Tab-separated table of C-alpha atoms and ligand atoms in Angstrom:
chain	number	residue	atom	x	y	z
A	1	MET	CA	1.707	-22.467	18.110
A	2	PHE	CA	1.702	-20.030	20.994
A	3	LYS	CA	1.544	-20.779	24.706
A	4	PRO	CA	0.183	-18.424	27.376
A	5	THR	CA	3.153	-18.699	29.762
A	6	GLU	CA	5.708	-16.021	30.577
A	7	SER	CA	8.529	-18.418	29.797
A	8	PHE	CA	7.129	-18.826	26.292
A	9	ALA	CA	7.343	-15.043	25.789
A	10	HIS	CA	11.013	-15.220	26.792
A	11	GLU	CA	11.490	-18.092	24.384
A	12	LEU	CA	10.057	-16.059	21.508
A	13	ASP	CA	12.432	-13.226	22.391
A	14	ALA	CA	15.415	-15.547	22.550
A	15	ASN	CA	14.654	-16.680	18.998
A	16	ASP	CA	13.986	-13.182	17.651
A	17	PRO	CA	16.658	-12.190	15.093
A	18	LEU	CA	15.756	-8.497	15.642
A	19	LYS	CA	15.968	-8.530	19.451
A	20	ASP	CA	19.078	-6.343	19.661
A	21	TYR	CA	17.562	-3.376	17.825
A	22	LYS	CA	15.734	-2.084	20.912
A	23	HIS	CA	19.083	-0.677	22.092
A	24	GLU	CA	19.200	1.468	18.973
A	25	PHE	CA	16.254	3.515	20.287
A	26	TYR	CA	15.638	5.852	23.196
A	27	ILE	CA	13.233	4.134	25.575
A	28	SER	CA	13.494	3.434	29.270
A	29	ASP	CA	13.737	-0.195	30.309
A	30	ASP	CA	10.309	-0.470	31.892
A	31	HIS	CA	8.359	1.426	29.313
A	32	ILE	CA	6.236	-0.385	26.732
A	33	TYR	CA	5.702	1.834	23.710
A	34	LEU	CA	2.826	0.646	21.517
A	35	ASP	CA	2.250	3.885	19.608
A	36	GLY	CA	4.928	3.640	16.923
A	37	ASN	CA	2.137	3.793	14.341
A	38	SER	CA	1.540	7.427	15.364
A	39	LEU	CA	5.069	8.536	16.203
A	40	GLY	CA	8.022	6.177	16.084
A	41	LEU	CA	10.641	6.316	18.832
A	42	MET	CA	13.879	8.216	18.291
A	43	PRO	CA	16.689	6.083	16.876
A	44	LYS	CA	20.074	7.013	18.365
A	45	ARG	CA	21.447	7.100	14.831
A	46	ALA	CA	18.757	9.607	13.817
A	47	GLU	CA	19.845	11.873	16.650
A	48	GLN	CA	23.402	11.575	15.344
A	49	SER	CA	22.526	12.314	11.726
A	50	LEU	CA	20.486	15.354	12.735
A	51	GLN	CA	23.480	16.512	14.784
A	52	ASP	CA	25.761	15.947	11.764
A	53	VAL	CA	23.577	18.138	9.582
A	54	MET	CA	23.420	20.853	12.250
A	55	ASN	CA	27.212	20.722	12.426
A	56	ALA	CA	27.378	21.254	8.677
A	57	TRP	CA	25.327	24.436	9.113
A	58	LYS	CA	27.575	25.456	12.010
A	59	HIS	CA	30.849	24.921	10.149
A	60	GLU	CA	29.992	25.254	6.467
A	61	ALA	CA	27.132	27.778	6.443
A	62	ILE	CA	25.898	28.042	2.850
A	63	GLY	CA	28.611	25.593	1.796
A	64	GLY	CA	26.472	22.858	3.369
A	65	TRP	CA	24.336	22.739	0.234
A	66	MET	CA	27.179	21.107	-1.705
A	67	ASN	CA	29.779	20.069	0.888
A	68	GLY	CA	30.021	17.738	3.830
A	69	GLU	CA	28.914	14.165	4.204
A	70	HIS	CA	25.260	14.824	3.273
A	71	PRO	CA	25.075	17.764	0.810
A	72	TRP	CA	21.645	19.319	1.357
A	73	PHE	CA	21.079	20.017	-2.344
A	74	TYR	CA	20.832	16.276	-3.099
A	75	LEU	CA	19.368	15.055	0.210
A	76	SER	CA	15.785	14.529	-1.050
A	77	GLU	CA	17.107	12.465	-3.968
A	78	THR	CA	19.661	10.404	-2.066
A	79	LEU	CA	17.154	9.571	0.662
A	80	GLY	CA	14.514	8.779	-1.961
A	81	ASP	CA	16.943	6.197	-3.348
A	82	ARG	CA	17.216	4.666	0.106
A	83	ILE	CA	13.441	4.627	0.760
A	84	ALA	CA	12.806	3.017	-2.641
A	85	PRO	CA	13.438	-0.581	-1.420
A	86	LEU	CA	10.862	-0.112	1.349
A	87	VAL	CA	8.116	0.689	-1.160
A	88	GLY	CA	9.288	-1.321	-4.149
A	89	GLY	CA	10.039	1.663	-6.327
A	90	LYS	CA	12.960	2.359	-8.623
A	91	PRO	CA	15.330	4.892	-7.031
A	92	GLU	CA	14.266	7.589	-9.501
A	93	GLU	CA	10.576	6.998	-8.741
A	94	VAL	CA	10.840	7.881	-5.043
A	95	MET	CA	11.461	11.263	-3.440
A	96	VAL	CA	11.650	12.444	0.159
A	97	THR	CA	9.716	15.702	0.162
A	98	GLY	CA	6.714	17.567	1.538
A	99	SER	CA	4.165	16.235	3.971
A	100	THR	CA	1.582	13.527	3.473
A	101	THR	CA	-1.185	16.010	2.859
A	102	THR	CA	0.797	18.393	0.622
A	103	ASN	CA	2.086	15.435	-1.418
A	104	LEU	CA	-1.490	14.267	-1.876
A	105	HIS	CA	-2.398	17.748	-3.118
A	106	GLN	CA	0.569	17.716	-5.473
A	107	LEU	CA	-0.269	14.275	-6.870
A	108	VAL	CA	-4.006	14.828	-7.233
A	109	SER	CA	-3.394	18.149	-8.936
A	110	THR	CA	-1.162	16.231	-11.363
A	111	PHE	CA	-3.167	13.053	-11.897
A	112	TYR	CA	-6.768	14.257	-11.603
A	113	GLN	CA	-7.654	15.427	-15.091
A	114	PRO	CA	-11.426	15.230	-15.468
A	115	LYS	CA	-12.548	14.765	-19.057
A	116	GLY	CA	-15.949	14.141	-20.606
A	117	GLU	CA	-17.989	11.984	-18.265
A	118	ARG	CA	-14.934	10.950	-16.227
A	119	THR	CA	-15.041	13.598	-13.516
A	120	LYS	CA	-15.300	11.773	-10.205
A	121	ILE	CA	-12.793	10.762	-7.558
A	122	LEU	CA	-13.297	7.441	-5.791
A	123	ALA	CA	-12.205	7.038	-2.152
A	124	ASP	CA	-13.513	5.153	0.893
A	125	GLU	CA	-15.470	6.209	3.932
A	126	LEU	CA	-12.850	5.036	6.442
A	127	ASN	CA	-9.813	7.002	5.222
A	128	PHE	CA	-8.019	9.537	7.391
A	129	PRO	CA	-9.810	12.915	7.420
A	130	SER	CA	-6.909	14.910	5.963
A	131	ASP	CA	-6.942	12.797	2.791
A	132	ILE	CA	-10.666	13.361	2.364
A	133	TYR	CA	-10.362	17.120	2.995
A	134	ALA	CA	-7.643	17.318	0.349
A	135	LEU	CA	-9.765	15.427	-2.204
A	136	GLN	CA	-12.779	17.635	-1.473
A	137	SER	CA	-10.757	20.798	-1.978
A	138	GLN	CA	-9.185	19.499	-5.211
A	139	LEU	CA	-12.684	18.880	-6.574
A	140	ARG	CA	-13.753	22.386	-5.562
A	141	LEU	CA	-10.715	23.854	-7.339
A	142	HIS	CA	-12.022	22.215	-10.518
A	143	GLY	CA	-15.473	23.703	-9.921
A	144	TYR	CA	-17.092	20.439	-8.813
A	145	ASP	CA	-19.290	19.829	-5.791
A	146	PRO	CA	-17.571	17.230	-3.572
A	147	ASP	CA	-20.956	15.947	-2.423
A	148	GLU	CA	-21.558	14.728	-5.957
A	149	HIS	CA	-18.063	14.109	-7.270
A	150	LEU	CA	-16.346	12.414	-4.346
A	151	ILE	CA	-17.581	8.834	-4.095
A	152	GLN	CA	-16.738	7.144	-0.783
A	153	VAL	CA	-17.086	3.369	-0.813
A	154	GLU	CA	-19.003	2.282	2.260
A	155	SER	CA	-17.774	-0.195	4.824
A	156	ARG	CA	-19.970	-3.218	5.467
A	157	ASP	CA	-18.934	-3.596	9.102
A	158	GLY	CA	-17.681	-0.131	10.080
A	159	ARG	CA	-14.102	-1.464	10.228
A	160	THR	CA	-12.987	-2.722	6.861
A	161	ILE	CA	-13.426	-2.006	3.165
A	162	ASP	CA	-14.213	-4.892	0.828
A	163	GLU	CA	-12.035	-4.717	-2.305
A	164	ASP	CA	-14.927	-6.044	-4.386
A	165	ASP	CA	-17.108	-3.121	-3.287
A	166	VAL	CA	-14.345	-0.749	-4.432
A	167	ILE	CA	-14.093	-2.540	-7.773
A	168	GLU	CA	-17.843	-2.369	-8.233
A	169	ALA	CA	-17.659	1.397	-7.705
A	170	MET	CA	-15.050	1.779	-10.499
A	171	THR	CA	-17.589	3.097	-12.988
A	172	ASN	CA	-17.161	5.064	-16.226
A	173	ASP	CA	-17.504	8.412	-14.460
A	174	VAL	CA	-14.441	7.829	-12.228
A	175	ALA	CA	-11.230	9.610	-13.225
A	176	LEU	CA	-9.071	8.849	-10.189
A	177	ILE	CA	-8.972	6.538	-7.164
A	178	VAL	CA	-7.196	7.326	-3.879
A	179	LEU	CA	-7.103	4.695	-1.138
A	180	PRO	CA	-5.015	3.875	1.931
A	181	THR	CA	-2.741	0.825	1.877
A	182	VAL	CA	-3.638	0.168	5.515
A	183	LEU	CA	-6.699	1.670	7.201
A	184	TYR	CA	-5.545	3.807	10.125
A	185	ARG	CA	-8.166	2.573	12.562
A	186	SER	CA	-8.744	-1.160	12.017
A	187	GLY	CA	-5.324	-1.831	10.494
A	188	GLN	CA	-6.804	-3.593	7.439
A	189	LEU	CA	-4.245	-4.049	4.654
A	190	LEU	CA	-5.844	-3.594	1.237
A	191	ASN	CA	-4.802	-5.644	-1.783
A	192	VAL	CA	-2.847	-3.020	-3.716
A	193	ARG	CA	-2.189	-5.159	-6.775
A	194	LYS	CA	-5.756	-6.376	-7.182
A	195	LEU	CA	-7.158	-2.853	-6.881
A	196	THR	CA	-4.560	-1.414	-9.257
A	197	GLU	CA	-5.216	-4.046	-11.913
A	198	ALA	CA	-8.961	-3.533	-11.632
A	199	ALA	CA	-8.593	0.262	-11.922
A	200	HIS	CA	-6.320	0.051	-14.953
A	201	ALA	CA	-8.600	-2.463	-16.668
A	202	ARG	CA	-11.270	0.250	-16.487
A	203	GLY	CA	-9.021	3.099	-17.615
A	204	ILE	CA	-8.782	4.722	-14.162
A	205	LEU	CA	-5.632	6.017	-12.453
A	206	ILE	CA	-4.987	4.947	-8.855
A	207	GLY	CA	-2.831	6.201	-5.981
A	208	PHE	CA	-2.255	4.982	-2.419
A	209	ASP	CA	-1.623	6.559	0.974
A	210	GLY	CA	1.105	4.459	2.628
A	211	CYS	CA	1.235	6.232	6.016
A	212	HIS	CA	0.250	3.142	7.958
A	213	SER	CA	2.352	0.635	6.087
A	214	VAL	CA	5.638	2.142	4.906
A	215	GLY	CA	8.353	0.879	7.240
A	216	ALA	CA	6.155	-1.964	8.521
A	217	ILE	CA	5.077	-3.773	5.357
A	218	PRO	CA	7.026	-4.255	2.121
A	219	HIS	CA	5.378	-2.779	-0.957
A	220	HIS	CA	5.878	-3.387	-4.684
A	221	PHE	CA	4.516	-0.163	-6.087
A	222	HIS	CA	6.463	-0.311	-9.353
A	223	GLU	CA	5.728	-3.949	-10.093
A	224	ASP	CA	2.085	-3.553	-9.077
A	225	GLY	CA	1.794	-0.675	-11.536
A	226	VAL	CA	0.556	1.824	-8.941
A	227	ASP	CA	0.388	5.274	-10.571
A	228	PHE	CA	1.429	7.218	-7.481
A	229	ALA	CA	1.758	6.927	-3.718
A	230	TYR	CA	2.579	9.164	-0.762
A	231	TRP	CA	3.287	8.534	2.928
A	232	CYS	CA	4.825	9.972	6.056
A	233	HIS	CA	8.050	8.863	7.730
A	234	TYR	CA	7.326	9.837	11.330
A	235	LYS	CA	5.248	6.719	12.038
A	236	TYR	CA	6.987	3.414	11.249
A	237	VAL	CA	10.123	5.002	9.739
A	238	ASN	CA	11.020	6.847	12.959
A	239	SER	CA	11.995	10.187	11.399
A	240	GLY	CA	10.623	12.368	14.211
A	241	PRO	CA	7.659	14.719	14.656
A	242	GLY	CA	6.865	16.535	11.427
A	243	GLY	CA	9.520	14.529	9.577
A	244	VAL	CA	9.523	15.098	5.821
A	245	ALA	CA	7.289	12.707	3.858
A	246	GLY	CA	7.727	10.570	0.741
A	247	LEU	CA	6.181	10.173	-2.677
A	248	PHE	CA	6.305	7.648	-5.505
A	249	VAL	CA	5.480	8.355	-9.140
A	250	HIS	CA	5.583	5.423	-11.566
A	251	ASP	CA	8.114	5.978	-14.332
A	252	ASN	CA	5.291	5.622	-16.893
A	253	HIS	CA	4.306	9.107	-15.777
A	254	PHE	CA	7.629	10.937	-15.851
A	255	ASP	CA	6.430	12.997	-18.819
A	256	ARG	CA	3.630	14.580	-16.776
A	257	THR	CA	3.990	18.189	-15.703
A	258	PRO	CA	3.455	18.481	-11.959
A	259	GLY	CA	0.212	20.195	-10.998
A	260	LEU	CA	2.113	22.374	-8.535
A	261	THR	CA	5.477	23.540	-9.794
A	262	GLY	CA	8.354	25.158	-7.957
A	263	TRP	CA	12.054	25.607	-8.528
A	264	PHE	CA	13.108	22.513	-6.570
A	265	GLY	CA	11.236	20.431	-9.158
A	266	SER	CA	13.732	21.645	-11.748
A	267	ASP	CA	16.334	19.596	-13.518
A	268	LYS	CA	19.132	20.014	-10.994
A	269	ASP	CA	21.698	21.168	-13.534
A	270	LYS	CA	19.304	23.865	-14.783
A	271	GLN	CA	17.870	25.025	-11.462
A	272	PHE	CA	20.418	27.774	-10.874
A	273	ASP	CA	20.179	29.128	-14.430
A	274	MET	CA	17.287	31.080	-12.894
A	275	GLU	CA	15.247	31.104	-16.101
A	276	HIS	CA	11.525	31.830	-16.062
A	277	THR	CA	10.864	28.731	-18.160
A	278	PHE	CA	10.533	25.668	-15.944
A	279	THR	CA	12.726	22.753	-16.996
A	280	LYS	CA	11.428	19.896	-14.914
A	281	ALA	CA	13.465	17.041	-13.506
A	282	GLN	CA	13.048	13.886	-15.585
A	283	ASP	CA	12.020	11.752	-12.600
A	284	ALA	CA	9.984	11.942	-9.379
A	285	GLY	CA	12.169	14.896	-8.365
A	286	ALA	CA	9.884	17.051	-10.531
A	287	PHE	CA	7.198	16.795	-7.845
A	288	GLN	CA	9.218	18.713	-5.267
A	289	ILE	CA	8.186	22.314	-4.839
A	290	GLY	CA	10.458	24.519	-2.706
A	291	THR	CA	13.623	24.345	-0.636
A	292	PRO	CA	13.732	21.080	1.356
A	293	HIS	CA	13.201	21.153	5.129
A	294	VAL	CA	16.697	19.937	5.807
A	295	PHE	CA	16.505	19.467	9.583
A	296	SER	CA	13.216	17.601	9.329
A	297	THR	CA	14.784	15.348	6.706
A	298	ALA	CA	18.102	14.687	8.451
A	299	PRO	CA	16.875	12.094	11.016
A	300	LEU	CA	16.029	9.763	8.119
A	301	ILE	CA	19.713	9.481	7.239
A	302	GLY	CA	20.366	7.597	10.469
A	303	SER	CA	17.005	5.902	10.765
A	304	LEU	CA	17.329	4.264	7.340
A	305	ASP	CA	20.597	2.585	8.373
A	306	LEU	CA	18.511	0.388	10.639
A	307	PHE	CA	16.113	-0.615	7.851
A	308	GLU	CA	19.019	-1.421	5.560
A	309	GLU	CA	20.602	-3.631	8.219
A	310	ALA	CA	17.446	-5.403	9.399
A	311	GLY	CA	15.593	-5.669	6.066
A	312	ILE	CA	11.919	-4.896	5.575
A	313	GLU	CA	11.017	-8.560	5.028
A	314	ALA	CA	12.418	-9.523	8.445
A	315	LEU	CA	10.607	-6.578	10.055
A	316	ARG	CA	7.319	-7.666	8.492
A	317	ALA	CA	7.856	-11.292	9.567
A	318	LYS	CA	8.342	-10.247	13.185
A	319	SER	CA	5.463	-7.774	13.070
A	320	LEU	CA	3.097	-10.471	11.814
A	321	GLN	CA	4.167	-12.879	14.522
A	322	ALA	CA	3.940	-10.165	17.186
A	323	THR	CA	0.410	-9.086	16.200
A	324	ALA	CA	-0.657	-12.756	16.018
A	325	TYR	CA	0.790	-13.381	19.502
A	326	PHE	CA	-0.919	-10.218	20.795
A	327	MET	CA	-4.314	-11.390	19.496
A	328	TYR	CA	-3.718	-14.843	20.968
A	329	LEU	CA	-2.995	-13.413	24.447
A	330	VAL	CA	-5.966	-11.035	24.242
A	331	GLU	CA	-8.229	-13.995	23.557
A	332	GLN	CA	-6.604	-16.107	26.280
A	333	GLU	CA	-6.578	-13.477	29.014
A	334	LEU	CA	-9.175	-10.821	28.250
A	335	SER	CA	-12.187	-12.720	26.968
A	336	ASP	CA	-14.314	-11.801	30.012
A	337	PHE	CA	-13.939	-8.053	29.689
A	338	GLY	CA	-15.923	-6.986	26.640
A	339	PHE	CA	-13.126	-6.426	24.106
A	340	THR	CA	-13.629	-6.998	20.391
A	341	ILE	CA	-10.697	-7.501	18.055
A	342	GLY	CA	-11.479	-5.094	15.205
A	343	ASN	CA	-8.559	-5.830	12.846
A	344	PRO	CA	-8.634	-8.548	10.177
A	345	ARG	CA	-7.113	-11.861	11.311
A	346	GLU	CA	-5.483	-13.023	8.074
A	347	ASP	CA	-1.790	-12.227	7.594
A	348	GLU	CA	-2.340	-10.815	4.113
A	349	ARG	CA	-5.039	-8.435	5.384
A	350	ARG	CA	-3.385	-7.320	8.640
A	351	GLY	CA	-1.224	-4.215	9.050
A	352	GLY	CA	1.252	-3.405	11.826
A	353	HIS	CA	-1.156	-2.778	14.685
A	354	ILE	CA	-4.011	-4.535	16.372
A	355	CYS	CA	-7.292	-2.787	17.043
A	356	LEU	CA	-9.132	-3.476	20.286
A	357	GLU	CA	-12.605	-2.069	20.598
A	358	HIS	CA	-14.150	-1.365	23.999
A	359	GLU	CA	-16.826	1.062	25.157
A	360	ALA	CA	-14.480	2.372	27.880
A	361	ALA	CA	-11.495	2.646	25.500
A	362	ALA	CA	-10.570	6.211	26.518
A	363	SER	CA	-10.451	5.392	30.250
A	364	ILE	CA	-8.564	2.166	29.609
A	365	CYS	CA	-5.902	4.043	27.617
A	366	LYS	CA	-5.443	6.549	30.426
A	367	ALA	CA	-5.045	3.728	32.941
A	368	LEU	CA	-2.459	2.038	30.675
A	369	LYS	CA	-0.450	5.275	30.493
A	370	ASP	CA	-0.317	5.382	34.291
A	371	HIS	CA	1.222	1.902	34.108
A	372	ASP	CA	4.048	2.987	31.797
A	373	ILE	CA	2.402	1.709	28.633
A	374	THR	CA	1.752	4.024	25.682
A	375	PRO	CA	-1.290	2.878	23.680
A	376	ASP	CA	-3.147	4.913	21.073
A	377	PHE	CA	-6.784	5.897	21.406
A	378	ARG	CA	-9.077	6.701	18.485
A	379	ALA	CA	-12.538	7.985	19.392
A	380	PRO	CA	-14.991	6.694	20.220
A	381	ASN	CA	-13.990	3.135	21.109
A	382	VAL	CA	-10.698	2.050	19.525
A	383	ILE	CA	-7.416	1.167	21.243
A	384	ARG	CA	-4.631	0.740	18.693
A	385	LEU	CA	-1.624	-1.266	19.831
A	386	ALA	CA	1.412	-1.462	17.558
A	387	PRO	CA	4.119	-3.950	18.525
A	388	VAL	CA	6.759	-2.309	16.341
A	389	ALA	CA	9.332	-4.919	15.321
A	390	PHE	CA	12.390	-2.806	16.141
A	391	TYR	CA	11.601	-2.030	19.758
A	392	VAL	CA	8.699	-4.070	21.181
A	393	SER	CA	9.625	-7.479	22.551
A	394	TYR	CA	7.342	-10.474	22.967
A	395	HIS	CA	7.750	-10.119	26.720
A	396	ASP	CA	6.574	-6.499	26.421
A	397	ILE	CA	3.411	-7.818	24.755
A	398	TYR	CA	3.001	-10.413	27.490
A	399	ARG	CA	3.371	-7.734	30.193
A	400	ALA	CA	1.036	-5.301	28.414
A	401	VAL	CA	-1.747	-7.896	28.227
A	402	HIS	CA	-1.317	-8.820	31.891
A	403	ILE	CA	-1.300	-5.192	33.024
A	404	LEU	CA	-4.431	-4.672	30.947
A	405	LYS	CA	-5.969	-7.696	32.626
A	406	ASP	CA	-5.215	-6.216	36.088
A	407	ILE	CA	-6.742	-2.896	35.071
A	408	MET	CA	-9.911	-4.684	33.936
A	409	THR	CA	-10.097	-7.112	36.863
A	410	ASN	CA	-9.633	-4.383	39.466
A	411	GLU	CA	-11.705	-1.914	37.438
A	412	THR	CA	-9.102	0.782	38.038
A	413	TYR	CA	-9.898	2.221	34.588
A	414	LYS	CA	-13.178	3.479	36.055
A	415	GLN	CA	-11.223	6.169	37.922
A	416	TYR	CA	-10.591	7.922	34.603
A	417	GLN	CA	-12.969	9.953	32.467
A	418	ASN	CA	-14.006	8.100	29.335
A	419	GLU	CA	-13.212	11.083	27.079
A	420	ARG	CA	-10.418	11.830	24.695
A	421	ASP	CA	-7.684	14.364	25.432
A	422	VAL	CA	-6.922	17.157	22.940
A	423	ILE	CA	-4.504	14.874	21.127
A	424	ALA	CA	-5.668	11.307	20.737
B	501	PLP	C1	-0.748	10.110	9.603
B	501	PLP	C2	-1.620	10.250	8.425
B	501	PLP	C3	-1.768	11.479	7.761
B	501	PLP	C4	-1.108	12.724	8.290
B	501	PLP	O1	-0.851	13.648	7.294
B	501	PLP	P1	0.193	14.830	7.558
B	501	PLP	O2	0.130	15.625	6.333
B	501	PLP	O3	1.516	14.207	7.858
B	501	PLP	O4	-0.300	15.573	8.771
B	501	PLP	C5	-2.554	11.509	6.621
B	501	PLP	N1	-3.170	10.401	6.156
B	501	PLP	C6	-3.057	9.209	6.780
B	501	PLP	C7	-3.744	8.005	6.224
B	501	PLP	C8	-2.285	9.102	7.932
B	501	PLP	O5	-2.175	7.925	8.548
């Protein structure tokens, strides 16, 4: 069990098999970065791989598509193969392409095929707004009113979604279900397998948004039978702002024609025949649309080295211990200051961040930033703190909690406006 002392934090660090990875990232010694669930830090190897790809442009010009160490023409496929172990997909089921939101549009336009009484899409009321906007617009494109055809399962406590409530909502009028793996605010991890089995037992297709879990939590999308999934890489996979996203399509569905087609979804040997008849790739590559964003993909080449060396299981083990230690210290040190822990406590229901709720959350986050700590604020009252396994030490967590305690004891947070900034 944990102890509240500083020496115990050092002891945890001494026993941490991942402790040396912090040096792989750009971060100053004193800074505590707890926002890797919004934008991961820059890995030095990602900087190098981006530089390598820029050099290929410099020296090879158009030859870069086929030559050099990382031929651009195959980059989305080769990186998909390397992401596959993080999500539990077969290499041919995973592609690095698009953005989270455009991949969702692509997948819903492929998998949402309303027929007879099955016309509705089932989601939840706590998902990220962009996902909901995309689902609403897909319904409108089919001539349906989202107010009637988008069902959003309600939360019982404003923080979490009960899987049994989702299963109860899987009625005969539902054609498709889209849910997050981890809720962006409370950090609840949903039971992907249970939900997928329940959906399939009722003849409904199901897809997951993995933005808040890929790179932090191992998935088994193929084995679980998930129909499709999509996620970004700029959070826990450290691919940089606007980094190209990922998608998974189960190989049961390789015969489907993508809803949105473009020439980069072609069979690669046929693509340059330039015919007006689309010959689709026989795998998840078919769901690409246009020319890949090569420079926004390149950082992944280096970043994935780190995942291959460390292993996603080891990253998850440390993340679970770090979030447990964080919660322990919050309860030890901050119980007098009106915080509520809003994330689930159980390992199998907890994502990569903890969620502290406080009525002065915005001011508290501003005060933390002035103490060289980067938290993450979500209006109106949530402070998300992600002790990312690669670059947050146990002693960082210890220091963060004690700095937070000083801010609360001395009430210095009251010097700041309790309002969000433009980006929060
Ligand atoms: C981060 C995030 C997004 C962002 O989508 P983009 O298309 O990359 O802007 C969408 N959904 C969820 C659940 C997210 O966490």
